[in-house]
XYZ file of C-alpha atoms in Angstrom:
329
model
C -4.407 -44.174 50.583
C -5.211 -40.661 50.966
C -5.999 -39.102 54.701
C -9.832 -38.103 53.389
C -10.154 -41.685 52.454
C -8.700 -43.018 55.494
C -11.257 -40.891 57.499
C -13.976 -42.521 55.621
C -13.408 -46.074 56.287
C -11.308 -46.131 59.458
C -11.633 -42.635 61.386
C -8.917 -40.282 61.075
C -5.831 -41.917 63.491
C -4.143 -38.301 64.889
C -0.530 -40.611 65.998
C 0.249 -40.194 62.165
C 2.771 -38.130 61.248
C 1.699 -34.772 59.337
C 2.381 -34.822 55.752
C 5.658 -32.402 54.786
C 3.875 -30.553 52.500
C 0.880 -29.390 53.497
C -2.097 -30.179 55.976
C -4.826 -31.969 55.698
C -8.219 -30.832 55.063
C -9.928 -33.664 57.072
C -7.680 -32.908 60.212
C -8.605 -29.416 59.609
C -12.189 -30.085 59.525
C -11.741 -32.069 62.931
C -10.051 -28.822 64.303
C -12.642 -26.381 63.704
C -15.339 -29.161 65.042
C -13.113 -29.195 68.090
C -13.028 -25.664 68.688
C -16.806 -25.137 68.062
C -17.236 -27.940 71.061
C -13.980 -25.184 72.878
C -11.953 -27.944 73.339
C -9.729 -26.808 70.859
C -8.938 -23.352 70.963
C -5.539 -22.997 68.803
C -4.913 -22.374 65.269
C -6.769 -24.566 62.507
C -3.369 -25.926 60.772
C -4.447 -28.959 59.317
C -1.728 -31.104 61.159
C -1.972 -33.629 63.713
C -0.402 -32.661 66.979
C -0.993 -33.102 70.530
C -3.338 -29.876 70.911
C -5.396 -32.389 68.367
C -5.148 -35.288 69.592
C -5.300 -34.121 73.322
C -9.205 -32.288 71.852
C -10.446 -35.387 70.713
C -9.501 -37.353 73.593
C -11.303 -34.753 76.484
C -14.244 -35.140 73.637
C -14.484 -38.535 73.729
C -14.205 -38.545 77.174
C -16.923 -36.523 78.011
C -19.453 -38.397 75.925
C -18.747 -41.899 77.043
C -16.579 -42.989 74.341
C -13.354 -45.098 73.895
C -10.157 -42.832 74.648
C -8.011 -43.472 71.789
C -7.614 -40.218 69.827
C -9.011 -41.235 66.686
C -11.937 -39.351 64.897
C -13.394 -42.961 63.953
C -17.532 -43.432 63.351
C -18.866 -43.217 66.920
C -17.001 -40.101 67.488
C -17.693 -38.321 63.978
C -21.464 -39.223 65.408
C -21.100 -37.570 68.420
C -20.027 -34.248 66.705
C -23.451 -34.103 65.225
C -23.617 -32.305 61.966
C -20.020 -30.552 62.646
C -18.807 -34.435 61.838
C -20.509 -34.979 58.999
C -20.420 -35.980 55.591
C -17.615 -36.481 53.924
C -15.632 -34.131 52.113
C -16.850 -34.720 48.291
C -20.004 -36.911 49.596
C -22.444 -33.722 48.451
C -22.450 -30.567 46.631
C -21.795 -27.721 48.539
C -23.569 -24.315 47.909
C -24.189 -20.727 50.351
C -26.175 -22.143 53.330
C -24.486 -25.575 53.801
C -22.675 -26.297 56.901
C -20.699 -29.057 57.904
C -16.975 -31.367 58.145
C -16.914 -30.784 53.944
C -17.297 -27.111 54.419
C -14.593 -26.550 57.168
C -12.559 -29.472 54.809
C -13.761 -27.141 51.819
C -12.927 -23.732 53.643
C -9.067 -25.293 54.530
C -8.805 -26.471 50.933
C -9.098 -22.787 49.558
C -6.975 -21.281 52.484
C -4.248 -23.599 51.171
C -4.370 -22.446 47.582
C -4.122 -18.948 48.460
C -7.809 -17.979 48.135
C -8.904 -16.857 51.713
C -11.921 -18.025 52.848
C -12.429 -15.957 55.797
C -11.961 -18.470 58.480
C -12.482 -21.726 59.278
C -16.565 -22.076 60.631
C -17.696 -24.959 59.097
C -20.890 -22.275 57.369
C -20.627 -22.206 53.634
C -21.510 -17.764 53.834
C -20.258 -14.953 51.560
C -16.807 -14.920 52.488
C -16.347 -19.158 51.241
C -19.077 -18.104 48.100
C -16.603 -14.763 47.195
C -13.549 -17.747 47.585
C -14.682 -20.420 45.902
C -15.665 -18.098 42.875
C -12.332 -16.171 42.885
C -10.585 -20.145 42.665
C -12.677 -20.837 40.068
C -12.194 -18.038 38.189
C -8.302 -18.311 38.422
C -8.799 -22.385 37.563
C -10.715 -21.731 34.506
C -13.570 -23.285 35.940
C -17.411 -22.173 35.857
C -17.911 -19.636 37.850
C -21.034 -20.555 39.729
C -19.594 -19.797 43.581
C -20.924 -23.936 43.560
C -18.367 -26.452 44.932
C -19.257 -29.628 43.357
C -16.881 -32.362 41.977
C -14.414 -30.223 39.149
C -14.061 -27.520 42.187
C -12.694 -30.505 44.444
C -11.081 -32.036 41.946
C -8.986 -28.916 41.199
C -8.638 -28.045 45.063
C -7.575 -31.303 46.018
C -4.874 -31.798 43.671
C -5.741 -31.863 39.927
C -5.059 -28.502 39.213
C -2.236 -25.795 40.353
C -3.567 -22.435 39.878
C -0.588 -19.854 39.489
C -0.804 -16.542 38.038
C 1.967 -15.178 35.581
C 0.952 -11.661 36.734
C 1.302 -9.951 40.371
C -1.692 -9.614 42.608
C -1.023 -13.439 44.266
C -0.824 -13.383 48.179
C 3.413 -13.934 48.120
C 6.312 -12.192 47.174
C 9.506 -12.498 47.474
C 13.014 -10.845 47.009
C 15.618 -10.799 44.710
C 18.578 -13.750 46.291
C 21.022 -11.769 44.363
C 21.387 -8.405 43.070
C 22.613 -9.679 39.638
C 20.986 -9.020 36.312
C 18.552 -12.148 35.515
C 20.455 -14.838 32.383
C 17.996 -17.464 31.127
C 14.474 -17.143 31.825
C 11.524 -19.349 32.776
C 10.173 -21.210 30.166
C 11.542 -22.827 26.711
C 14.992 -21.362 25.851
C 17.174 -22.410 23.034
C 18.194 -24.559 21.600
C 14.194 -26.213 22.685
C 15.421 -26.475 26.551
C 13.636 -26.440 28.981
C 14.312 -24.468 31.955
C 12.165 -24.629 35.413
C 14.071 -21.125 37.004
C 15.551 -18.325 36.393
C 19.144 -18.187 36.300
C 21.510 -15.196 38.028
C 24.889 -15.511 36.743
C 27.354 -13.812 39.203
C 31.254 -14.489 40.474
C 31.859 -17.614 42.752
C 31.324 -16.643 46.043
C 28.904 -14.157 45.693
C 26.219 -14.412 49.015
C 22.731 -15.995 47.972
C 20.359 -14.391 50.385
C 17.025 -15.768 51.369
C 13.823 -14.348 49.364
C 11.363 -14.454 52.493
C 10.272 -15.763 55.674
C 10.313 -19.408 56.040
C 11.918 -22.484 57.133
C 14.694 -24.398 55.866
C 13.525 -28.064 54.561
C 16.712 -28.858 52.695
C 20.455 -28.122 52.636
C 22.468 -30.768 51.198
C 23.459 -31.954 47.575
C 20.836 -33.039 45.151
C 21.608 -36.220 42.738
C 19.600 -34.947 39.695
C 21.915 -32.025 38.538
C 21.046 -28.948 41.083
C 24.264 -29.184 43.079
C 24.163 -28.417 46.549
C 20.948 -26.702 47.207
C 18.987 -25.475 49.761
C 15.199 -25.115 49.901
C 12.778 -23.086 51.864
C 9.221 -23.553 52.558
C 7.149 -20.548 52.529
C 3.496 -19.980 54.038
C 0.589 -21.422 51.348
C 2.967 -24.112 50.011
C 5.273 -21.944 48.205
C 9.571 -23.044 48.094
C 12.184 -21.607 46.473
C 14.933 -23.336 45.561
C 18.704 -22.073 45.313
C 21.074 -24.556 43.262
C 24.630 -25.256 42.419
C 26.078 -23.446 45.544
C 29.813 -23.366 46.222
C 28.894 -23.458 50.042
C 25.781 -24.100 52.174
C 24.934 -21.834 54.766
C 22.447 -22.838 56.065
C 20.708 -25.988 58.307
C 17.407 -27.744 57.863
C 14.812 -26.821 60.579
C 16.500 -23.308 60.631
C 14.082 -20.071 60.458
C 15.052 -17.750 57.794
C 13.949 -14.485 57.039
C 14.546 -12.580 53.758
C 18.355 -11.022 52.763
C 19.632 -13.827 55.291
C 22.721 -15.148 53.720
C 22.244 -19.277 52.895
C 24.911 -19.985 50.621
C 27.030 -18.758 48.285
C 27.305 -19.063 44.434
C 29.236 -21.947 43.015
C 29.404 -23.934 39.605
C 27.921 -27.600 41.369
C 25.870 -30.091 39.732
C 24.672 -29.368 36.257
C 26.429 -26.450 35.498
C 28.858 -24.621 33.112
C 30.139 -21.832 34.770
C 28.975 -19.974 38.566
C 25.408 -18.812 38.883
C 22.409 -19.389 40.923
C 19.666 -21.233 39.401
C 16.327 -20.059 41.892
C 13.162 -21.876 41.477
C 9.447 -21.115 42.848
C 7.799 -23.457 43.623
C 4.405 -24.144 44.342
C 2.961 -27.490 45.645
C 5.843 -29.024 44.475
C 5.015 -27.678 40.966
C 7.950 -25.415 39.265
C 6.152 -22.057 38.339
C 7.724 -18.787 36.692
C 9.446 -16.944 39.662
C 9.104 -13.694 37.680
C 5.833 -12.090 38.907
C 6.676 -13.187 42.187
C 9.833 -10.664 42.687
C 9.971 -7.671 44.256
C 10.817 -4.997 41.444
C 10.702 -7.324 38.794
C 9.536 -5.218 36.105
C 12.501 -3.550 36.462
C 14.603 -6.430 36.214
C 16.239 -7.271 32.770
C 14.954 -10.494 31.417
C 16.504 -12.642 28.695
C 14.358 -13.610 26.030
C 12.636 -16.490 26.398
C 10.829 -18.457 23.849
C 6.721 -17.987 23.093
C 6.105 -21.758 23.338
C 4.177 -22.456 26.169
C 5.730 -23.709 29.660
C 3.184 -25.797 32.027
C 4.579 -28.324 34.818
C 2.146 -31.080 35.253
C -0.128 -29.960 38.269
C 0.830 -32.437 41.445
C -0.702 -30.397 44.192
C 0.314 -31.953 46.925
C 1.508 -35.088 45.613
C 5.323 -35.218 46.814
C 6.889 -37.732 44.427
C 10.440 -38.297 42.985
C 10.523 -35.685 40.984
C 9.563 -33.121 44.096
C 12.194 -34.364 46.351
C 14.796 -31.834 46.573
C 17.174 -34.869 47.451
C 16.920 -36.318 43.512
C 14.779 -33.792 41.493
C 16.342 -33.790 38.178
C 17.384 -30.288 37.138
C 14.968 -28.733 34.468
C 12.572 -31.646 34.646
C 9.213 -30.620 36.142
C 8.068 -33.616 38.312
């Protein structure tokens, strides 16, 4: 059952753990009401924590409620009109204000279209990002958020760009030539990274700032790998390492060595295979690199490459424990 859903029937409970991948728009939406009452005055993350929990408790507190940290009916009616309605319940347009605009306003801060805060007041800066999502969804660009808008921001559809001008970048983990592409490559394989060939041994350095979520060996063909989560639900993924070196939890920073080239897993001969991805979602890393025009590509075949979209859905094919190399989830 998803979180929004939970929050309709049952109150949002804030004991839960946070999901890995990404926040949630309803806890979001219970932040910024929190900080508009200044009982919460930290950043709007969209994870349950005790700076959340510890809000709605000194909330319900002062208006005579039951102490018991969750965001349930009396105390979404207490918040007035910064607790209400429901994410998805109306259409929203400039003027609104509400939970489903803050919810709204979280929704586009995740998918890299900046909203210009977190206020709960649908003004120019959520109409300017809602029609900039749109217009990189392929949606109508009306600046209205009505069901196909939340249906694409809440999970039916990962907008990527194949083209630079997104809000991440990241460098090169080695300073090899690039071997097979992104994309279709012969003979009709499919291949979800690019692919550095270079001597066993060779360092793989970190492409940016993040945190290490995985460093271990994957059953589905990548070897040992390590992944890093980047800000706005981006990872990139290093396979079939010789050595790990690095440890989950640990904060990385880009050029910081976290393993070094090896032939493990799925592979004929040493080279890194380095993924982007984005929700979970393999994309083409290519536009993403730092001085990638530059870089020497091989050819890669005209047939169109799309990953099915599972924005935030973390399945099987997602988990970096037994994603199956080349496979998109």
């Amino acid at each position: 059952m998803g979180l929004a859903l939970i929050g309709a029937i049952a109150g949002i409970s804030l004991g839960l753990p946070a999901a890995a991948s990404a926040g949630s728009s309803d806890i979001a939406a219970l932040q910024v009401a929190m900080r508009a009452v200044g009982l919460y005055p930290h950043p709007v993350d969209g994870i349950s924590g005790p700076w959340t929990q510890g809000a709605v408790r000194n909330f319900q507190s002062r208006h005579g409620l039951s102490v018991d940290g969750i965001a349930g009916r009396q105390t979404r009616a207490a918040l007035g009109r910064r607790g209400r309605p429901n994410l998805g319940a109306r259409t929203m347009r400039e003027g609104k204000r509400g939970w489903d605009v803050a919810a709204l306003q979280f929704l586009l801060h995740e998918r890299g279209f900046e909203p210009g805060g977190f206020d709960g007041g649908f003004g120019p800066n959520t109409l300017s990002a809602v029609r900039r999502y749109q217009s990189a969804a392929g949606l109508q660009v009306d600046g209205v958020a009505g069901p196909s808008t939340l249906h694409a921001l809440r999970g039916g559809h990962v907008v990527t760009t194949r083209t630079p001008g997104g809000p991440v970048r990241f460098f090169r983990p080695v300073p090899g030539r690039i071997g097979d592409g992104f994309g279709w490559i012969p003979p009709g394989r499919l291949h979800t990274g690019l692919d550095f060939p270079e001597p066993s041994g060779t360092p793989i350095h970190a492409a940016g700032v993040g945190v290490v979520s995985f460093a271990g060996f994957n059953t589905g063909g990548y070897g040992n790998l390590v992944v890093i989560s980047h800000r706005l639900d981006y990872e990139t993924w290093y396979a079939h390492q010789s050595t790990i070196a690095a440890r989950v939890g640990q904060a990385v920073s880009g050029g910081m060595t976290i393993g070094y080239v090896g032939s493990t897993g799925h592979s004929t001969g040493p080279h890194l295979h380095f993924e982007v991805r984005h929700f979970g979602t393999p994309i083409d890393p290519t536009p993403y690199l730092l001085g990638y025009r530059s870089a020497g590509r091989a050819h890669v075949s005209g047939r169109r490459h799309e990953c099915r979209p599972n924005a935030d859905a973390r399945g099987r094919g997602a988990d970096p424990l037994t994603a199956r190399l080349d496979r998109c989830p």
